[in-house]
Amino acid sequence: MKYEWRKQEKEIYLPKKTPQQINIPKYNYLILSGKGNPNSELFAQQTAALYAVSYHFRMDIKKGTLGGEPMEYVVYPLEGIWTTGDGSRGETLNKEALEYKLMIRQPSCITQENLQASLEKLARKKPNPHYEMLALKEYEEGSSVQMLHVGSYDDELDSFKKMDAYLEEHQLARMNIMDRYIHREIYLSDPRKVAPEKLKTVLRYQVEQEGGTDITN
């Protein structure tokens, strides 16, 4: 049976259109850090590198070539942890100053050795200058507040205002690292195929708690 995150993990990846608090456990992620406008060709190449390795892992696991039992699953969605180097945000957001950590969750069986082997194969078959920037890390996001945003990425401010109101109502504080404005986005729609007004994006704040991982490292 194919493992489909949309069906088996609805609470995490398919939240309501209103804010809610949730605990996100520790997961394995393939990550890549960068800076600049997400509408650039650089960003597209970096995203392509993440997907190439993720689909390579999926094929190896489906064939059982990584040592475990063969398993078929749907590749997890692209995620991004966002902040800005100049402190801009909301209506004054300077996209050129954005700093991001792009991530795709991976099965727990994936190891550093698997990553290295995959990168060596892909470098020959499907070259990408950003493979060398990829890393495999575990993150435990822990206590968080999230909601589903439907619409253009440029209209996310309205949803963030709802999340801010939820935090105030429930006396919760965001996890701000070095006074930086940080949030996570999970992209459920392909902007190449879906109209801006129909895009679905999970927006998430990490809130102060005991334990959890600093998601910016």
PDB file of C-alpha atoms in Angstrom:
ATOM      1  CA  MET A   1       0.000   0.000   0.000  1.00  0.00           C
ATOM      2  CA  LYS A   2       1.322   3.457  -0.920  1.00  0.00           C
ATOM      3  CA  TYR A   3       1.910   5.781   2.028  1.00  0.00           C
ATOM      4  CA  GLU A   4       0.244   9.131   1.306  1.00  0.00           C
ATOM      5  CA  TRP A   5       0.899  11.990   3.721  1.00  0.00           C
ATOM      6  CA  ARG A   6      -2.283  13.762   2.606  1.00  0.00           C
ATOM      7  CA  LYS A   7      -4.315  10.847   3.980  1.00  0.00           C
ATOM      8  CA  GLN A   8      -2.234   9.565   6.895  1.00  0.00           C
ATOM      9  CA  GLU A   9      -1.059  12.918   8.309  1.00  0.00           C
ATOM     10  CA  LYS A  10      -3.980  15.283   7.765  1.00  0.00           C
ATOM     11  CA  GLU A  11      -3.567  16.961  11.158  1.00  0.00           C
ATOM     12  CA  ILE A  12      -0.071  18.166  10.230  1.00  0.00           C
ATOM     13  CA  TYR A  13      -0.411  18.916   6.528  1.00  0.00           C
ATOM     14  CA  LEU A  14      -4.095  19.719   5.986  1.00  0.00           C
ATOM     15  CA  PRO A  15      -5.107  22.114   8.783  1.00  0.00           C
ATOM     16  CA  LYS A  16      -8.237  24.245   8.951  1.00  0.00           C
ATOM     17  CA  LYS A  17      -8.502  27.779   7.565  1.00  0.00           C
ATOM     18  CA  THR A  18      -8.487  29.065  11.130  1.00  0.00           C
ATOM     19  CA  PRO A  19      -5.465  28.994  13.498  1.00  0.00           C
ATOM     20  CA  GLN A  20      -4.945  26.022  15.777  1.00  0.00           C
ATOM     21  CA  GLN A  21      -2.192  24.829  18.103  1.00  0.00           C
ATOM     22  CA  ILE A  22      -0.389  21.587  17.325  1.00  0.00           C
ATOM     23  CA  ASN A  23       2.702  19.674  18.417  1.00  0.00           C
ATOM     24  CA  ILE A  24       5.101  18.737  15.605  1.00  0.00           C
ATOM     25  CA  PRO A  25       7.386  15.774  16.473  1.00  0.00           C
ATOM     26  CA  LYS A  26      10.929  15.138  15.291  1.00  0.00           C
ATOM     27  CA  TYR A  27      11.310  14.439  11.571  1.00  0.00           C
ATOM     28  CA  ASN A  28      14.114  13.870   9.092  1.00  0.00           C
ATOM     29  CA  TYR A  29      14.608  16.658   6.519  1.00  0.00           C
ATOM     30  CA  LEU A  30      16.681  17.311   3.435  1.00  0.00           C
ATOM     31  CA  ILE A  31      17.513  21.014   3.614  1.00  0.00           C
ATOM     32  CA  LEU A  32      19.150  23.819   1.670  1.00  0.00           C
ATOM     33  CA  SER A  33      19.779  27.375   2.892  1.00  0.00           C
ATOM     34  CA  GLY A  34      19.756  30.470   0.710  1.00  0.00           C
ATOM     35  CA  LYS A  35      19.065  34.193   0.363  1.00  0.00           C
ATOM     36  CA  GLY A  36      17.189  36.361  -2.105  1.00  0.00           C
ATOM     37  CA  ASN A  37      13.970  36.625  -4.072  1.00  0.00           C
ATOM     38  CA  PRO A  38      12.003  33.345  -4.372  1.00  0.00           C
ATOM     39  CA  ASN A  39      10.923  34.368  -7.879  1.00  0.00           C
ATOM     40  CA  SER A  40      14.515  34.101  -9.137  1.00  0.00           C
ATOM     41  CA  GLU A  41      16.106  31.433 -11.307  1.00  0.00           C
ATOM     42  CA  LEU A  42      18.499  30.668  -8.432  1.00  0.00           C
ATOM     43  CA  PHE A  43      15.591  29.706  -6.200  1.00  0.00           C
ATOM     44  CA  ALA A  44      14.144  27.472  -8.923  1.00  0.00           C
ATOM     45  CA  GLN A  45      17.473  25.636  -9.307  1.00  0.00           C
ATOM     46  CA  GLN A  46      17.773  25.132  -5.551  1.00  0.00           C
ATOM     47  CA  THR A  47      14.245  23.752  -5.364  1.00  0.00           C
ATOM     48  CA  ALA A  48      15.009  21.427  -8.291  1.00  0.00           C
ATOM     49  CA  ALA A  49      18.030  20.032  -6.422  1.00  0.00           C
ATOM     50  CA  LEU A  50      15.869  19.210  -3.388  1.00  0.00           C
ATOM     51  CA  TYR A  51      13.244  17.466  -5.478  1.00  0.00           C
ATOM     52  CA  ALA A  52      15.790  15.519  -7.541  1.00  0.00           C
ATOM     53  CA  VAL A  53      17.321  13.929  -4.449  1.00  0.00           C
ATOM     54  CA  SER A  54      13.926  13.362  -2.794  1.00  0.00           C
ATOM     55  CA  TYR A  55      12.602  11.477  -5.821  1.00  0.00           C
ATOM     56  CA  HIS A  56      15.840   9.526  -6.073  1.00  0.00           C
ATOM     57  CA  PHE A  57      15.334   8.375  -2.458  1.00  0.00           C
ATOM     58  CA  ARG A  58      11.723   7.477  -3.254  1.00  0.00           C
ATOM     59  CA  MET A  59      12.777   5.250  -6.150  1.00  0.00           C
ATOM     60  CA  ASP A  60      15.493   3.510  -4.108  1.00  0.00           C
ATOM     61  CA  ILE A  61      13.072   2.819  -1.258  1.00  0.00           C
ATOM     62  CA  LYS A  62      10.424   1.559  -3.668  1.00  0.00           C
ATOM     63  CA  LYS A  63      12.987  -0.888  -5.093  1.00  0.00           C
ATOM     64  CA  GLY A  64      14.296  -1.849  -1.657  1.00  0.00           C
ATOM     65  CA  THR A  65      17.871  -0.953  -2.625  1.00  0.00           C
ATOM     66  CA  LEU A  66      18.575   0.860   0.664  1.00  0.00           C
ATOM     67  CA  GLY A  67      18.521  -2.352   2.656  1.00  0.00           C
ATOM     68  CA  GLY A  68      14.973  -2.270   4.047  1.00  0.00           C
ATOM     69  CA  GLU A  69      11.689  -3.675   2.833  1.00  0.00           C
ATOM     70  CA  PRO A  70      10.461  -2.094  -0.429  1.00  0.00           C
ATOM     71  CA  MET A  71       7.917   0.657   0.235  1.00  0.00           C
ATOM     72  CA  GLU A  72       6.050   3.089  -1.974  1.00  0.00           C
ATOM     73  CA  TYR A  73       5.222   6.582  -0.740  1.00  0.00           C
ATOM     74  CA  VAL A  74       4.349  10.048  -1.981  1.00  0.00           C
ATOM     75  CA  VAL A  75       7.203  12.556  -1.726  1.00  0.00           C
ATOM     76  CA  TYR A  76       6.513  15.113   0.993  1.00  0.00           C
ATOM     77  CA  PRO A  77       5.776  18.739   0.049  1.00  0.00           C
ATOM     78  CA  LEU A  78       8.323  21.519  -0.151  1.00  0.00           C
ATOM     79  CA  GLU A  79       8.623  23.611   3.023  1.00  0.00           C
ATOM     80  CA  GLY A  80      10.342  26.893   3.727  1.00  0.00           C
ATOM     81  CA  ILE A  81      11.485  28.626   6.903  1.00  0.00           C
ATOM     82  CA  TRP A  82      11.566  32.356   6.187  1.00  0.00           C
ATOM     83  CA  THR A  83      12.984  35.515   7.704  1.00  0.00           C
ATOM     84  CA  THR A  84      14.574  38.718   6.384  1.00  0.00           C
ATOM     85  CA  GLY A  85      18.067  40.065   6.759  1.00  0.00           C
ATOM     86  CA  ASP A  86      16.878  43.678   6.970  1.00  0.00           C
ATOM     87  CA  GLY A  87      13.952  43.158   9.352  1.00  0.00           C
ATOM     88  CA  SER A  88      11.294  44.030   6.754  1.00  0.00           C
ATOM     89  CA  ARG A  89       8.008  42.148   6.822  1.00  0.00           C
ATOM     90  CA  GLY A  90       4.339  42.364   5.943  1.00  0.00           C
ATOM     91  CA  GLU A  91       3.457  45.272   3.683  1.00  0.00           C
ATOM     92  CA  THR A  92       7.071  46.512   3.702  1.00  0.00           C
ATOM     93  CA  LEU A  93       8.597  43.113   2.889  1.00  0.00           C
ATOM     94  CA  ASN A  94      11.773  43.350   0.819  1.00  0.00           C
ATOM     95  CA  LYS A  95      11.933  40.061  -1.093  1.00  0.00           C
ATOM     96  CA  GLU A  96      15.549  40.646  -2.098  1.00  0.00           C
ATOM     97  CA  ALA A  97      16.492  40.532   1.617  1.00  0.00           C
ATOM     98  CA  LEU A  98      14.702  37.246   2.322  1.00  0.00           C
ATOM     99  CA  GLU A  99      16.656  34.468   4.019  1.00  0.00           C
ATOM    100  CA  TYR A 100      15.296  30.963   3.749  1.00  0.00           C
ATOM    101  CA  LYS A 101      15.817  27.336   4.586  1.00  0.00           C
ATOM    102  CA  LEU A 102      14.109  25.065   2.040  1.00  0.00           C
ATOM    103  CA  MET A 103      13.202  21.587   3.255  1.00  0.00           C
ATOM    104  CA  ILE A 104      11.570  18.349   2.167  1.00  0.00           C
ATOM    105  CA  ARG A 105      10.799  15.755   4.812  1.00  0.00           C
ATOM    106  CA  GLN A 106      12.367  12.332   4.288  1.00  0.00           C
ATOM    107  CA  PRO A 107      11.630   8.831   5.616  1.00  0.00           C
ATOM    108  CA  SER A 108      13.430   8.122   8.905  1.00  0.00           C
ATOM    109  CA  CYS A 109      15.483   5.362   7.262  1.00  0.00           C
ATOM    110  CA  ILE A 110      17.448   7.830   5.101  1.00  0.00           C
ATOM    111  CA  THR A 111      21.033   8.271   6.324  1.00  0.00           C
ATOM    112  CA  GLN A 112      23.993  10.536   5.583  1.00  0.00           C
ATOM    113  CA  GLU A 113      25.534   7.665   3.611  1.00  0.00           C
ATOM    114  CA  ASN A 114      22.377   7.415   1.488  1.00  0.00           C
ATOM    115  CA  LEU A 115      22.554  11.134   0.792  1.00  0.00           C
ATOM    116  CA  GLN A 116      26.176  10.996  -0.301  1.00  0.00           C
ATOM    117  CA  ALA A 117      25.533   8.032  -2.597  1.00  0.00           C
ATOM    118  CA  SER A 118      22.504   9.753  -4.116  1.00  0.00           C
ATOM    119  CA  LEU A 119      24.425  12.984  -4.742  1.00  0.00           C
ATOM    120  CA  GLU A 120      27.224  11.120  -6.510  1.00  0.00           C
ATOM    121  CA  LYS A 121      24.774   9.384  -8.852  1.00  0.00           C
ATOM    122  CA  LEU A 122      22.733  12.489  -9.587  1.00  0.00           C
ATOM    123  CA  ALA A 123      25.829  14.588 -10.244  1.00  0.00           C
ATOM    124  CA  ARG A 124      26.506  12.334 -13.224  1.00  0.00           C
ATOM    125  CA  LYS A 125      22.945  11.795 -14.451  1.00  0.00           C
ATOM    126  CA  LYS A 126      21.226  15.091 -13.628  1.00  0.00           C
ATOM    127  CA  PRO A 127      23.791  17.812 -12.761  1.00  0.00           C
ATOM    128  CA  ASN A 128      22.788  20.704 -10.509  1.00  0.00           C
ATOM    129  CA  PRO A 129      25.284  23.172  -8.976  1.00  0.00           C
ATOM    130  CA  HIS A 130      23.339  23.232  -5.701  1.00  0.00           C
ATOM    131  CA  TYR A 131      23.657  19.561  -4.709  1.00  0.00           C
ATOM    132  CA  GLU A 132      26.697  20.375  -2.580  1.00  0.00           C
ATOM    133  CA  MET A 133      24.544  22.711  -0.444  1.00  0.00           C
ATOM    134  CA  LEU A 134      22.168  19.941   0.627  1.00  0.00           C
ATOM    135  CA  ALA A 135      22.218  18.555   4.155  1.00  0.00           C
ATOM    136  CA  LEU A 136      20.243  15.940   6.076  1.00  0.00           C
ATOM    137  CA  LYS A 137      19.075  16.962   9.559  1.00  0.00           C
ATOM    138  CA  GLU A 138      16.478  16.143  12.186  1.00  0.00           C
ATOM    139  CA  TYR A 139      14.163  18.848  13.538  1.00  0.00           C
ATOM    140  CA  GLU A 140      11.590  18.747  16.318  1.00  0.00           C
ATOM    141  CA  GLU A 141       9.436  21.815  15.804  1.00  0.00           C
ATOM    142  CA  GLY A 142       7.352  21.087  18.890  1.00  0.00           C
ATOM    143  CA  SER A 143       4.553  23.414  19.973  1.00  0.00           C
ATOM    144  CA  SER A 144       3.308  25.439  17.003  1.00  0.00           C
ATOM    145  CA  VAL A 145       0.335  27.394  15.712  1.00  0.00           C
ATOM    146  CA  GLN A 146      -0.713  26.835  12.108  1.00  0.00           C
ATOM    147  CA  MET A 147      -3.499  27.416   9.614  1.00  0.00           C
ATOM    148  CA  LEU A 148      -4.274  26.883   5.935  1.00  0.00           C
ATOM    149  CA  HIS A 149      -3.887  29.938   3.716  1.00  0.00           C
ATOM    150  CA  VAL A 150      -5.774  29.833   0.407  1.00  0.00           C
ATOM    151  CA  GLY A 151      -4.681  32.414  -2.120  1.00  0.00           C
ATOM    152  CA  SER A 152      -1.636  34.233  -3.416  1.00  0.00           C
ATOM    153  CA  TYR A 153       1.606  34.199  -1.442  1.00  0.00           C
ATOM    154  CA  ASP A 154       1.444  38.003  -1.518  1.00  0.00           C
ATOM    155  CA  ASP A 155      -1.847  37.887   0.425  1.00  0.00           C
ATOM    156  CA  GLU A 156      -0.491  35.868   3.349  1.00  0.00           C
ATOM    157  CA  LEU A 157      -0.452  38.947   5.575  1.00  0.00           C
ATOM    158  CA  ASP A 158      -4.204  38.570   6.219  1.00  0.00           C
ATOM    159  CA  SER A 159      -3.668  35.034   7.512  1.00  0.00           C
ATOM    160  CA  PHE A 160      -0.708  36.091   9.638  1.00  0.00           C
ATOM    161  CA  LYS A 161      -2.920  38.700  11.298  1.00  0.00           C
ATOM    162  CA  LYS A 162      -5.390  35.943  12.241  1.00  0.00           C
ATOM    163  CA  MET A 163      -2.541  33.894  13.689  1.00  0.00           C
ATOM    164  CA  ASP A 164      -1.245  36.874  15.662  1.00  0.00           C
ATOM    165  CA  ALA A 165      -4.726  37.407  17.105  1.00  0.00           C
ATOM    166  CA  TYR A 166      -4.884  33.724  18.074  1.00  0.00           C
ATOM    167  CA  LEU A 167      -1.560  33.999  19.900  1.00  0.00           C
ATOM    168  CA  GLU A 168      -2.763  37.026  21.830  1.00  0.00           C
ATOM    169  CA  GLU A 169      -6.093  35.400  22.718  1.00  0.00           C
ATOM    170  CA  HIS A 170      -4.389  32.236  24.000  1.00  0.00           C
ATOM    171  CA  GLN A 171      -1.466  34.061  25.659  1.00  0.00           C
ATOM    172  CA  LEU A 172       1.141  32.393  23.458  1.00  0.00           C
ATOM    173  CA  ALA A 173       4.468  33.872  22.364  1.00  0.00           C
ATOM    174  CA  ARG A 174       6.260  33.194  19.106  1.00  0.00           C
ATOM    175  CA  MET A 175       9.702  31.625  19.122  1.00  0.00           C
ATOM    176  CA  ASN A 176      11.732  34.559  17.837  1.00  0.00           C
ATOM    177  CA  ILE A 177      15.435  33.916  17.423  1.00  0.00           C
ATOM    178  CA  MET A 178      17.602  37.039  17.867  1.00  0.00           C
ATOM    179  CA  ASP A 179      14.457  39.199  17.416  1.00  0.00           C
ATOM    180  CA  ARG A 180      13.975  37.946  13.876  1.00  0.00           C
ATOM    181  CA  TYR A 181      10.525  37.436  12.340  1.00  0.00           C
ATOM    182  CA  ILE A 182      10.490  33.713  11.492  1.00  0.00           C
ATOM    183  CA  HIS A 183       7.763  31.453  10.143  1.00  0.00           C
ATOM    184  CA  ARG A 184       7.360  28.208   8.204  1.00  0.00           C
ATOM    185  CA  GLU A 185       5.416  27.675   4.997  1.00  0.00           C
ATOM    186  CA  ILE A 186       4.398  24.299   3.521  1.00  0.00           C
ATOM    187  CA  TYR A 187       3.446  24.385  -0.149  1.00  0.00           C
ATOM    188  CA  LEU A 188       0.519  22.097  -0.955  1.00  0.00           C
ATOM    189  CA  SER A 189       0.006  23.468  -4.477  1.00  0.00           C
ATOM    190  CA  ASP A 190       2.236  23.768  -7.527  1.00  0.00           C
ATOM    191  CA  PRO A 191       2.215  27.473  -8.551  1.00  0.00           C
ATOM    192  CA  ARG A 192       3.039  26.402 -12.109  1.00  0.00           C
ATOM    193  CA  LYS A 193      -0.292  24.565 -12.350  1.00  0.00           C
ATOM    194  CA  VAL A 194      -2.615  26.305  -9.887  1.00  0.00           C
ATOM    195  CA  ALA A 195      -4.031  29.832 -10.165  1.00  0.00           C
ATOM    196  CA  PRO A 196      -2.730  32.239  -7.478  1.00  0.00           C
ATOM    197  CA  GLU A 197      -6.152  32.633  -5.847  1.00  0.00           C
ATOM    198  CA  LYS A 198      -6.412  28.843  -5.385  1.00  0.00           C
ATOM    199  CA  LEU A 199      -2.933  28.137  -3.992  1.00  0.00           C
ATOM    200  CA  LYS A 200      -2.946  26.257  -0.679  1.00  0.00           C
ATOM    201  CA  THR A 201      -0.151  26.937   1.812  1.00  0.00           C
ATOM    202  CA  VAL A 202       0.228  25.873   5.447  1.00  0.00           C
ATOM    203  CA  LEU A 203       1.496  28.797   7.544  1.00  0.00           C
ATOM    204  CA  ARG A 204       3.120  27.938  10.878  1.00  0.00           C
ATOM    205  CA  TYR A 205       4.658  29.733  13.852  1.00  0.00           C
ATOM    206  CA  GLN A 206       6.867  27.917  16.335  1.00  0.00           C
ATOM    207  CA  VAL A 207       5.811  29.037  19.833  1.00  0.00           C
ATOM    208  CA  GLU A 208       7.862  29.205  23.010  1.00  0.00           C
ATOM    209  CA  GLN A 209       8.128  25.901  24.847  1.00  0.00           C
ATOM    210  CA  GLU A 210      10.383  23.579  26.776  1.00  0.00           C
ATOM    211  CA  GLY A 211      12.457  21.498  24.362  1.00  0.00           C
ATOM    212  CA  GLY A 212      12.088  21.545  20.590  1.00  0.00           C
ATOM    213  CA  THR A 213      14.737  22.380  18.019  1.00  0.00           C
ATOM    214  CA  ASP A 214      15.798  25.829  16.876  1.00  0.00           C
ATOM    215  CA  ILE A 215      14.475  25.505  13.327  1.00  0.00           C
ATOM    216  CA  THR A 216      16.812  28.221  12.060  1.00  0.00           C
ATOM    217  CA  ASN A 217      19.961  26.108  12.606  1.00  0.00           C
TER     218      ASN A 217
END
